Amino acid sequence: MARSLRKPKAAGRPPEVRPSAQQAENLRRSRRDRAVETAQDYVEAIADLSASLGEARVVDLARRLGVTHVTVNRTLTRLQQAGYVNTQPYRAIFLTDSGRKLADECKRRHQTVAAFLRKLGVSEKTAELDAEGIEHHVSPETLATFEKLLARR
Amino acid sequence: MARSLRKPKAAGRPPEVRPSAQQAENLRRSRRDRAVETAQDYVEAIADLSASLGEARVVDLARRLGVTHVTVNRTLTRLQQAGYVNTQPYRAIFLTDSGRKLADECKRRHQTVAAFLRKLGVSEKTAELDAEGIEHHVSPETLATFEKLLARR
DNA sequence: ATCAACATGTAGCCTATGTTACATTTCAAA
DNA sequence: TTTGAAATGTAACATAGGCTACATGTTGAT
């Protein structure tokens, strides 16, 4: 009843390599994306806080992101290595040009996704909630489609 | 120029507790969701492989998910603890009732999202790619909206 | 000018998810 | 029936992202 562990020499399945490989690639990308999601959430939060409070501090970021200041600290170290932020001990956090650019892209994408969902009839709260997760997985093509549909009507 | 580290006693910002707290909660949820994303990807893959090959084996899963068999192995251990799969050493992997139910939900959600994107005019390939990442972040309300719009027209 | 309270930093621990390298088991074929 | 290649399992390591507990720095108020 159970299939053998080894596939028979010549028999085997047809070369179903493509679909599986394609899916694997999709999932791999999906995972790889996760690595940058954090960076995006951080730079976006830093940009917002800088705009509303004049500067971004560790505690504010922690509150905003829903984590402890320790997590914020460690992540900031990596973001600095990645060239997105400038930090000095006990000082406020500033975005680099690269960080600011990323933040702008993220904000725009987030707003587009949220606006699109609202336009579809999704409630304000849910749209915001879902956009938070979805925004990181929307390709340029899909984003463009959203924008086009938002412009119409 | 730099704002003080401590906020002035009474002055401070207005109780901007809500927006920030809400955002933090959204992000927290977004993160929490990640924990189950893996389970969903796995049970979905197992269901598909079982359907197409008669059973799901570790190598097939690894190929399909784009990871090594080691990662698959460890994850399966946790999925078994979570009650989604049944495994025995050197044997094929089987979904429990609970696992099958989860897989069905995921598949349905994935197909809905992909179909919705295609209907918007997104290309086949991109729709599939984006759906892979988006599906895990679509709330029941948004999914229902997608389905409603798919039914129309 | 002092100092207590708050912000920030550090040490150490945990889980999830990846990896490579190597050991063990299975089974189709010689 | 033997056997070797493929499948599976295990050991040991790395990174990302959480946490608590504790140490250190800063500064508004006294």
GROMACS .gro file of C-alpha atoms (C1' of nucleotides) in nm:
model
  366
    1MET     CA    1   0.000   0.000   0.000
    2ALA     CA    2   0.263   0.250   0.092
    3ARG     CA    3   0.460   0.377  -0.200
    4SER     CA    4   0.821   0.273  -0.207
    5LEU     CA    5   1.086   0.501  -0.077
    6ARG     CA    6   1.283   0.486  -0.395
    7LYS     CA    7   1.123   0.561  -0.719
    8PRO     CA    8   1.139   0.280  -0.972
    9LYS     CA    9   1.421   0.338  -1.216
   10ALA     CA   10   1.255   0.447  -1.536
   11ALA     CA   11   0.892   0.449  -1.430
   12GLY     CA   12   0.849   0.727  -1.175
   13ARG     CA   13   0.627   1.027  -1.211
   14PRO     CA   14   0.630   1.242  -1.515
   15PRO     CA   15   0.868   1.536  -1.497
   16GLU     CA   16   0.645   1.737  -1.263
   17VAL     CA   17   0.955   1.941  -1.200
   18ARG     CA   18   0.812   2.268  -1.318
   19PRO     CA   19   0.501   2.323  -1.109
   20SER     CA   20   0.674   2.211  -0.793
   21ALA     CA   21   0.985   2.408  -0.868
   22GLN     CA   22   0.779   2.714  -0.945
   23GLN     CA   23   0.592   2.681  -0.621
   24ALA     CA   24   0.913   2.630  -0.431
   25GLU     CA   25   1.051   2.944  -0.586
   26ASN     CA   26   0.737   3.135  -0.490
   27LEU     CA   27   0.759   3.018  -0.132
   28ARG     CA   28   1.130   3.086  -0.118
   29ARG     CA   29   1.065   3.438  -0.231
   30SER     CA   30   0.786   3.470   0.019
   31ARG     CA   31   1.028   3.375   0.293
   32ARG     CA   32   1.309   3.590   0.166
   33ASP     CA   33   1.069   3.879   0.174
   34ARG     CA   34   1.021   3.829   0.543
   35ALA     CA   35   1.378   3.933   0.600
   36VAL     CA   36   1.303   4.279   0.465
   37GLU     CA   37   0.956   4.310   0.615
   38THR     CA   38   1.105   4.400   0.947
   39ALA     CA   39   1.323   4.665   0.793
   40GLN     CA   40   1.022   4.808   0.619
   41ASP     CA   41   0.812   4.816   0.933
   42TYR     CA   42   1.092   4.989   1.119
   43VAL     CA   43   1.177   5.257   0.867
   44GLU     CA   44   0.809   5.328   0.818
   45ALA     CA   45   0.760   5.368   1.191
   46ILE     CA   46   1.070   5.583   1.222
   47ALA     CA   47   0.952   5.810   0.943
   48ASP     CA   48   0.608   5.846   1.101
   49LEU     CA   49   0.745   5.917   1.446
   50SER     CA   50   0.992   6.167   1.311
   51ALA     CA   51   0.712   6.346   1.135
   52SER     CA   52   0.475   6.351   1.429
   53LEU     CA   53   0.712   6.387   1.722
   54GLY     CA   54   1.010   6.555   1.562
   55GLU     CA   55   1.232   6.254   1.619
   56ALA     CA   56   1.215   5.881   1.672
   57ARG     CA   57   1.326   5.731   1.999
   58VAL     CA   58   1.368   5.370   2.102
   59VAL     CA   59   1.077   5.366   2.345
   60ASP     CA   60   0.843   5.521   2.091
   61LEU     CA   61   0.945   5.265   1.835
   62ALA     CA   62   0.895   4.985   2.084
   63ARG     CA   63   0.547   5.109   2.166
   64ARG     CA   64   0.461   5.156   1.806
   65LEU     CA   65   0.588   4.816   1.694
   66GLY     CA   66   0.456   4.626   1.990
   67VAL     CA   67   0.789   4.489   2.105
   68THR     CA   68   1.028   4.564   2.389
   69HIS     CA   69   1.302   4.820   2.361
   70VAL     CA   70   1.554   4.539   2.358
   71THR     CA   71   1.422   4.400   2.036
   72VAL     CA   72   1.419   4.747   1.887
   73ASN     CA   73   1.776   4.797   1.986
   74ARG     CA   74   1.905   4.480   1.832
   75THR     CA   75   1.711   4.534   1.514
   76LEU     CA   76   1.841   4.889   1.485
   77THR     CA   77   2.193   4.753   1.494
   78ARG     CA   78   2.119   4.544   1.189
   79LEU     CA   79   1.937   4.825   1.015
   80GLN     CA   80   2.238   5.043   1.067
   81GLN     CA   81   2.463   4.777   0.918
   82ALA     CA   82   2.220   4.756   0.628
   83GLY     CA   83   2.254   5.130   0.585
   84TYR     CA   84   1.898   5.233   0.658
   85VAL     CA   85   1.947   5.427   0.980
   86ASN     CA   86   2.199   5.628   1.174
   87THR     CA   87   2.206   5.584   1.547
   88GLN     CA   88   2.431   5.697   1.828
   89PRO     CA   89   2.411   5.569   2.183
   90TYR     CA   90   2.139   5.744   2.382
   91ARG     CA   91   2.045   5.956   2.085
   92ALA     CA   92   1.748   5.969   1.853
   93ILE     CA   93   1.727   5.753   1.543
   94PHE     CA   94   1.757   5.903   1.198
   95LEU     CA   95   1.693   5.753   0.858
   96THR     CA   96   1.960   5.759   0.593
   97ASP     CA   97   1.864   5.863   0.243
   98SER     CA   98   1.828   5.500   0.156
   99GLY     CA   99   1.609   5.446   0.462
  100ARG     CA  100   1.392   5.742   0.382
  101LYS     CA  101   1.343   5.618   0.029
  102LEU     CA  102   1.240   5.276   0.155
  103ALA     CA  103   1.003   5.433   0.405
  104ASP     CA  104   0.835   5.638   0.138
  105GLU     CA  105   0.782   5.336  -0.082
  106CYS     CA  106   0.638   5.141   0.207
  107LYS     CA  107   0.404   5.416   0.313
  108ARG     CA  108   0.276   5.459  -0.038
  109ARG     CA  109   0.225   5.087  -0.077
  110HIS     CA  110   0.052   5.058   0.257
  111GLN     CA  111  -0.182   5.342   0.178
  112THR     CA  112  -0.262   5.205  -0.163
  113VAL     CA  113  -0.344   4.861  -0.029
  114ALA     CA  114  -0.556   4.998   0.254
  115ALA     CA  115  -0.740   5.239   0.025
  116PHE     CA  116  -0.803   4.964  -0.224
  117LEU     CA  117  -0.950   4.734   0.038
  118ARG     CA  118  -1.171   5.012   0.167
  119LYS     CA  119  -1.291   5.083  -0.183
  120LEU     CA  120  -1.392   4.721  -0.216
  121GLY     CA  121  -1.614   4.764   0.085
  122VAL     CA  122  -1.390   4.623   0.354
  123SER     CA  123  -1.434   4.801   0.686
  124GLU     CA  124  -1.190   5.069   0.791
  125LYS     CA  125  -1.047   4.864   1.072
  126THR     CA  126  -1.008   4.540   0.880
  127ALA     CA  127  -0.859   4.721   0.582
  128GLU     CA  128  -0.592   4.866   0.805
  129LEU     CA  129  -0.531   4.535   0.975
  130ASP     CA  130  -0.504   4.332   0.655
  131ALA     CA  131  -0.299   4.596   0.477
  132GLU     CA  132  -0.038   4.564   0.750
  133GLY     CA  133   0.022   4.204   0.650
  134ILE     CA  134  -0.056   4.220   0.281
  135GLU     CA  135   0.155   4.522   0.188
  136HIS     CA  136   0.476   4.325   0.208
  137HIS     CA  137   0.361   4.074  -0.050
  138VAL     CA  138   0.222   4.298  -0.318
  139SER     CA  139   0.433   4.302  -0.632
  140PRO     CA  140   0.480   4.618  -0.837
  141GLU     CA  141   0.245   4.478  -1.099
  142THR     CA  142  -0.034   4.414  -0.852
  143LEU     CA  143   0.024   4.747  -0.684
  144ALA     CA  144  -0.005   4.921  -1.019
  145THR     CA  145  -0.330   4.737  -1.080
  146PHE     CA  146  -0.464   4.853  -0.746
  147GLU     CA  147  -0.371   5.212  -0.825
  148LYS     CA  148  -0.528   5.199  -1.165
  149LEU     CA  149  -0.853   5.069  -1.021
  150LEU     CA  150  -0.842   5.327  -0.744
  151ALA     CA  151  -0.807   5.606  -0.995
  152ARG     CA  152  -1.108   5.494  -1.191
  153ARG     CA  153  -1.465   5.543  -1.073
  154MET     CA  154   1.775   7.071   1.865
  155ALA     CA  155   1.740   6.714   1.973
  156ARG     CA  156   1.433   6.651   2.176
  157SER     CA  157   1.491   6.559   2.536
  158LEU     CA  158   1.503   6.200   2.640
  159ARG     CA  159   1.243   6.247   2.906
  160LYS     CA  160   0.912   6.397   2.826
  161PRO     CA  161   0.822   6.706   3.026
  162LYS     CA  162   0.606   6.614   3.322
  163ALA     CA  163   0.258   6.733   3.232
  164ALA     CA  164   0.321   6.873   2.888
  165GLY     CA  165   0.409   6.583   2.663
  166ARG     CA  166   0.217   6.473   2.362
  167PRO     CA  167  -0.153   6.433   2.365
  168PRO     CA  168  -0.268   6.082   2.450
  169GLU     CA  169  -0.169   5.943   2.113
  170VAL     CA  170  -0.201   5.610   2.280
  171ARG     CA  171  -0.469   5.482   2.049
  172PRO     CA  172  -0.324   5.507   1.702
  173SER     CA  173   0.012   5.376   1.812
  174ALA     CA  174  -0.140   5.106   2.027
  175GLN     CA  175  -0.367   5.003   1.744
  176GLN     CA  176  -0.078   4.983   1.505
  177ALA     CA  177   0.125   4.788   1.753
  178GLU     CA  178  -0.161   4.544   1.790
  179ASN     CA  179  -0.189   4.507   1.413
  180LEU     CA  180   0.181   4.439   1.380
  181ARG     CA  181   0.176   4.201   1.672
  182ARG     CA  182  -0.102   4.008   1.508
  183SER     CA  183   0.085   4.015   1.180
  184ARG     CA  184   0.381   3.857   1.353
  185ARG     CA  185   0.176   3.605   1.544
  186ASP     CA  186   0.026   3.495   1.216
  187ARG     CA  187   0.367   3.398   1.092
  188ALA     CA  188   0.374   3.115   1.337
  189VAL     CA  189   0.085   2.944   1.163
  190GLU     CA  190   0.188   3.035   0.808
  191THR     CA  191   0.441   2.758   0.808
  192ALA     CA  192   0.186   2.505   0.924
  193GLN     CA  193  -0.047   2.619   0.650
  194ASP     CA  194   0.216   2.595   0.379
  195TYR     CA  195   0.308   2.247   0.493
  196VAL     CA  196  -0.039   2.097   0.522
  197GLU     CA  197  -0.132   2.248   0.188
  198ALA     CA  198   0.174   2.096   0.027
  199ILE     CA  199   0.112   1.761   0.192
  200ALA     CA  200  -0.247   1.758   0.071
  201ASP     CA  201  -0.142   1.842  -0.283
  202LEU     CA  202   0.133   1.583  -0.292
  203SER     CA  203  -0.097   1.318  -0.147
  204ALA     CA  204  -0.350   1.396  -0.416
  205SER     CA  205  -0.105   1.393  -0.705
  206LEU     CA  206   0.143   1.128  -0.597
  207GLY     CA  207  -0.064   0.912  -0.367
  208GLU     CA  208   0.142   1.005  -0.063
  209ALA     CA  209   0.368   1.279   0.064
  210ARG     CA  210   0.731   1.209   0.133
  211VAL     CA  211   0.996   1.422   0.293
  212VAL     CA  212   1.198   1.477  -0.024
  213ASP     CA  213   0.891   1.578  -0.218
  214LEU     CA  214   0.795   1.824   0.050
  215ALA     CA  215   1.146   1.965   0.058
  216ARG     CA  216   1.145   2.013  -0.318
  217ARG     CA  217   0.802   2.165  -0.311
  218LEU     CA  218   0.872   2.402  -0.024
  219GLY     CA  219   1.216   2.499  -0.139
  220VAL     CA  220   1.401   2.390   0.174
  221THR     CA  221   1.623   2.100   0.269
  222HIS     CA  222   1.485   1.774   0.401
  223VAL     CA  223   1.629   1.863   0.739
  224THR     CA  224   1.406   2.163   0.775
  225VAL     CA  225   1.109   1.959   0.665
  226ASN     CA  226   1.188   1.696   0.922
  227ARG     CA  227   1.209   1.932   1.213
  228THR     CA  228   0.898   2.119   1.111
  229LEU     CA  229   0.705   1.794   1.078
  230THR     CA  230   0.793   1.713   1.436
  231ARG     CA  231   0.624   2.030   1.547
  232LEU     CA  232   0.329   1.980   1.318
  233GLN     CA  233   0.282   1.638   1.467
  234GLN     CA  234   0.287   1.785   1.815
  235ALA     CA  235   0.033   2.037   1.697
  236GLY     CA  236  -0.184   1.753   1.579
  237TYR     CA  237  -0.182   1.828   1.208
  238VAL     CA  238   0.010   1.528   1.077
  239ASN     CA  239   0.097   1.170   1.154
  240THR     CA  240   0.444   1.052   1.077
  241GLN     CA  241   0.648   0.742   1.145
  242PRO     CA  242   1.019   0.710   1.081
  243TYR     CA  243   1.099   0.636   0.718
  244ARG     CA  244   0.731   0.639   0.631
  245ALA     CA  245   0.509   0.870   0.433
  246ILE     CA  246   0.338   1.169   0.593
  247PHE     CA  247  -0.034   1.176   0.651
  248LEU     CA  248  -0.263   1.458   0.752
  249THR     CA  249  -0.488   1.421   1.052
  250ASP     CA  250  -0.850   1.526   1.022
  251SER     CA  251  -0.751   1.856   1.171
  252GLY     CA  252  -0.467   1.891   0.923
  253ARG     CA  253  -0.689   1.808   0.630
  254LYS     CA  254  -0.940   2.066   0.742
  255LEU     CA  255  -0.671   2.331   0.766
  256ALA     CA  256  -0.536   2.235   0.424
  257ASP     CA  257  -0.879   2.270   0.267
  258GLU     CA  258  -0.925   2.614   0.416
  259CYS     CA  259  -0.585   2.723   0.291
  260LYS     CA  260  -0.637   2.590  -0.054
  261ARG     CA  261  -0.969   2.763  -0.083
  262ARG     CA  262  -0.824   3.089   0.041
  263HIS     CA  263  -0.528   3.065  -0.190
  264GLN     CA  264  -0.746   2.998  -0.492
  265THR     CA  265  -0.979   3.282  -0.403
  266VAL     CA  266  -0.697   3.530  -0.370
  267ALA     CA  267  -0.529   3.417  -0.690
  268ALA     CA  268  -0.855   3.419  -0.883
  269PHE     CA  269  -0.938   3.762  -0.752
  270LEU     CA  270  -0.604   3.903  -0.859
  271ARG     CA  271  -0.640   3.750  -1.203
  272LYS     CA  272  -0.984   3.898  -1.235
  273LEU     CA  273  -0.838   4.239  -1.163
  274GLY     CA  274  -0.610   4.193  -1.459
  275VAL     CA  275  -0.295   4.077  -1.284
  276SER     CA  276  -0.100   3.827  -1.489
  277GLU     CA  277  -0.130   3.458  -1.419
  278LYS     CA  278   0.223   3.428  -1.290
  279THR     CA  279   0.220   3.733  -1.068
  280ALA     CA  280  -0.122   3.645  -0.931
  281GLU     CA  281   0.011   3.309  -0.823
  282LEU     CA  282   0.325   3.461  -0.680
  283ASP     CA  283   0.151   3.733  -0.482
  284ALA     CA  284  -0.125   3.503  -0.364
  285GLU     CA  285   0.138   3.285  -0.202
  286GLY     CA  286   0.234   3.568   0.029
  287ILE     CA  287  -0.097   3.747   0.060
  288GLU     CA  288  -0.318   3.451   0.144
  289HIS     CA  289  -0.189   3.432   0.497
  290HIS     CA  290  -0.292   3.788   0.572
  291VAL     CA  291  -0.642   3.798   0.436
  292SER     CA  292  -0.905   3.818   0.707
  293PRO     CA  293  -1.238   3.640   0.674
  294GLU     CA  294  -1.406   3.972   0.605
  295THR     CA  295  -1.172   4.058   0.319
  296LEU     CA  296  -1.191   3.704   0.183
  297ALA     CA  297  -1.569   3.726   0.182
  298THR     CA  298  -1.545   4.053  -0.006
  299PHE     CA  299  -1.318   3.892  -0.265
  300GLU     CA  300  -1.561   3.605  -0.310
  301LYS     CA  301  -1.855   3.835  -0.345
  302LEU     CA  302  -1.682   4.036  -0.613
  303LEU     CA  303  -1.570   3.720  -0.789
  304ALA     CA  304  -1.924   3.594  -0.803
  305ARG     CA  305  -2.052   3.911  -0.961
  306ARG     CA  306  -1.996   4.015  -1.318
  307DA     C1'  307   2.404   7.075   4.193
  308DT     C1'  308   2.181   6.666   4.308
  309DC     C1'  309   1.913   6.287   4.209
  310DA     C1'  310   1.533   5.993   4.098
  311DA     C1'  311   1.291   5.848   3.718
  312DC     C1'  312   1.291   5.735   3.270
  313DA     C1'  313   1.554   5.608   2.843
  314DT     C1'  314   1.886   5.337   2.674
  315DG     C1'  315   2.220   4.956   2.666
  316DT     C1'  316   2.378   4.470   2.769
  317DA     C1'  317   2.372   3.978   2.913
  318DG     C1'  318   2.162   3.568   2.865
  319DC     C1'  319   1.783   3.275   2.746
  320DC     C1'  320   1.414   3.097   2.423
  321DT     C1'  321   1.188   2.944   1.973
  322DA     C1'  322   1.151   2.922   1.472
  323DT     C1'  323   1.370   2.845   1.058
  324DG     C1'  324   1.753   2.781   0.775
  325DT     C1'  325   2.203   2.537   0.676
  326DT     C1'  326   2.602   2.144   0.603
  327DA     C1'  327   2.795   1.717   0.725
  328DC     C1'  328   2.740   1.271   0.851
  329DA     C1'  329   2.474   0.832   1.009
  330DT     C1'  330   2.111   0.509   0.932
  331DT     C1'  331   1.732   0.272   0.686
  332DT     C1'  332   1.496   0.097   0.274
  333DC     C1'  333   1.431  -0.132  -0.132
  334DA     C1'  334   1.505  -0.206  -0.654
  335DA     C1'  335   1.812  -0.429  -0.911
  336DA     C1'  336   2.206  -0.708  -1.000
  337DT     C1'  337   2.056  -1.239  -0.129
  338DT     C1'  338   2.336  -0.900  -0.139
  339DT     C1'  339   2.412  -0.419  -0.202
  340DG     C1'  340   2.448   0.058  -0.307
  341DA     C1'  341   2.197   0.466  -0.406
  342DA     C1'  342   1.833   0.733  -0.256
  343DA     C1'  343   1.545   0.856   0.138
  344DT     C1'  344   1.535   0.955   0.591
  345DG     C1'  345   1.723   1.081   1.035
  346DT     C1'  346   2.051   1.332   1.355
  347DA     C1'  347   2.418   1.651   1.522
  348DA     C1'  348   2.585   2.091   1.533
  349DC     C1'  349   2.582   2.544   1.375
  350DA     C1'  350   2.388   3.021   1.217
  351DT     C1'  351   2.057   3.406   1.208
  352DA     C1'  352   1.629   3.655   1.316
  353DG     C1'  353   1.330   3.791   1.644
  354DG     C1'  354   1.109   3.753   2.088
  355DC     C1'  355   1.172   3.784   2.611
  356DT     C1'  356   1.336   3.915   3.136
  357DA     C1'  357   1.663   4.098   3.437
  358DC     C1'  358   1.992   4.404   3.530
  359DA     C1'  359   2.342   4.793   3.431
  360DT     C1'  360   2.429   5.251   3.277
  361DG     C1'  361   2.330   5.712   3.093
  362DT     C1'  362   2.042   6.159   3.090
  363DT     C1'  363   1.788   6.519   3.239
  364DG     C1'  364   1.368   6.763   3.448
  365DA     C1'  365   1.274   6.892   3.896
  366DT     C1'  366   1.373   6.978   4.341
   0.00000   0.00000   0.00000
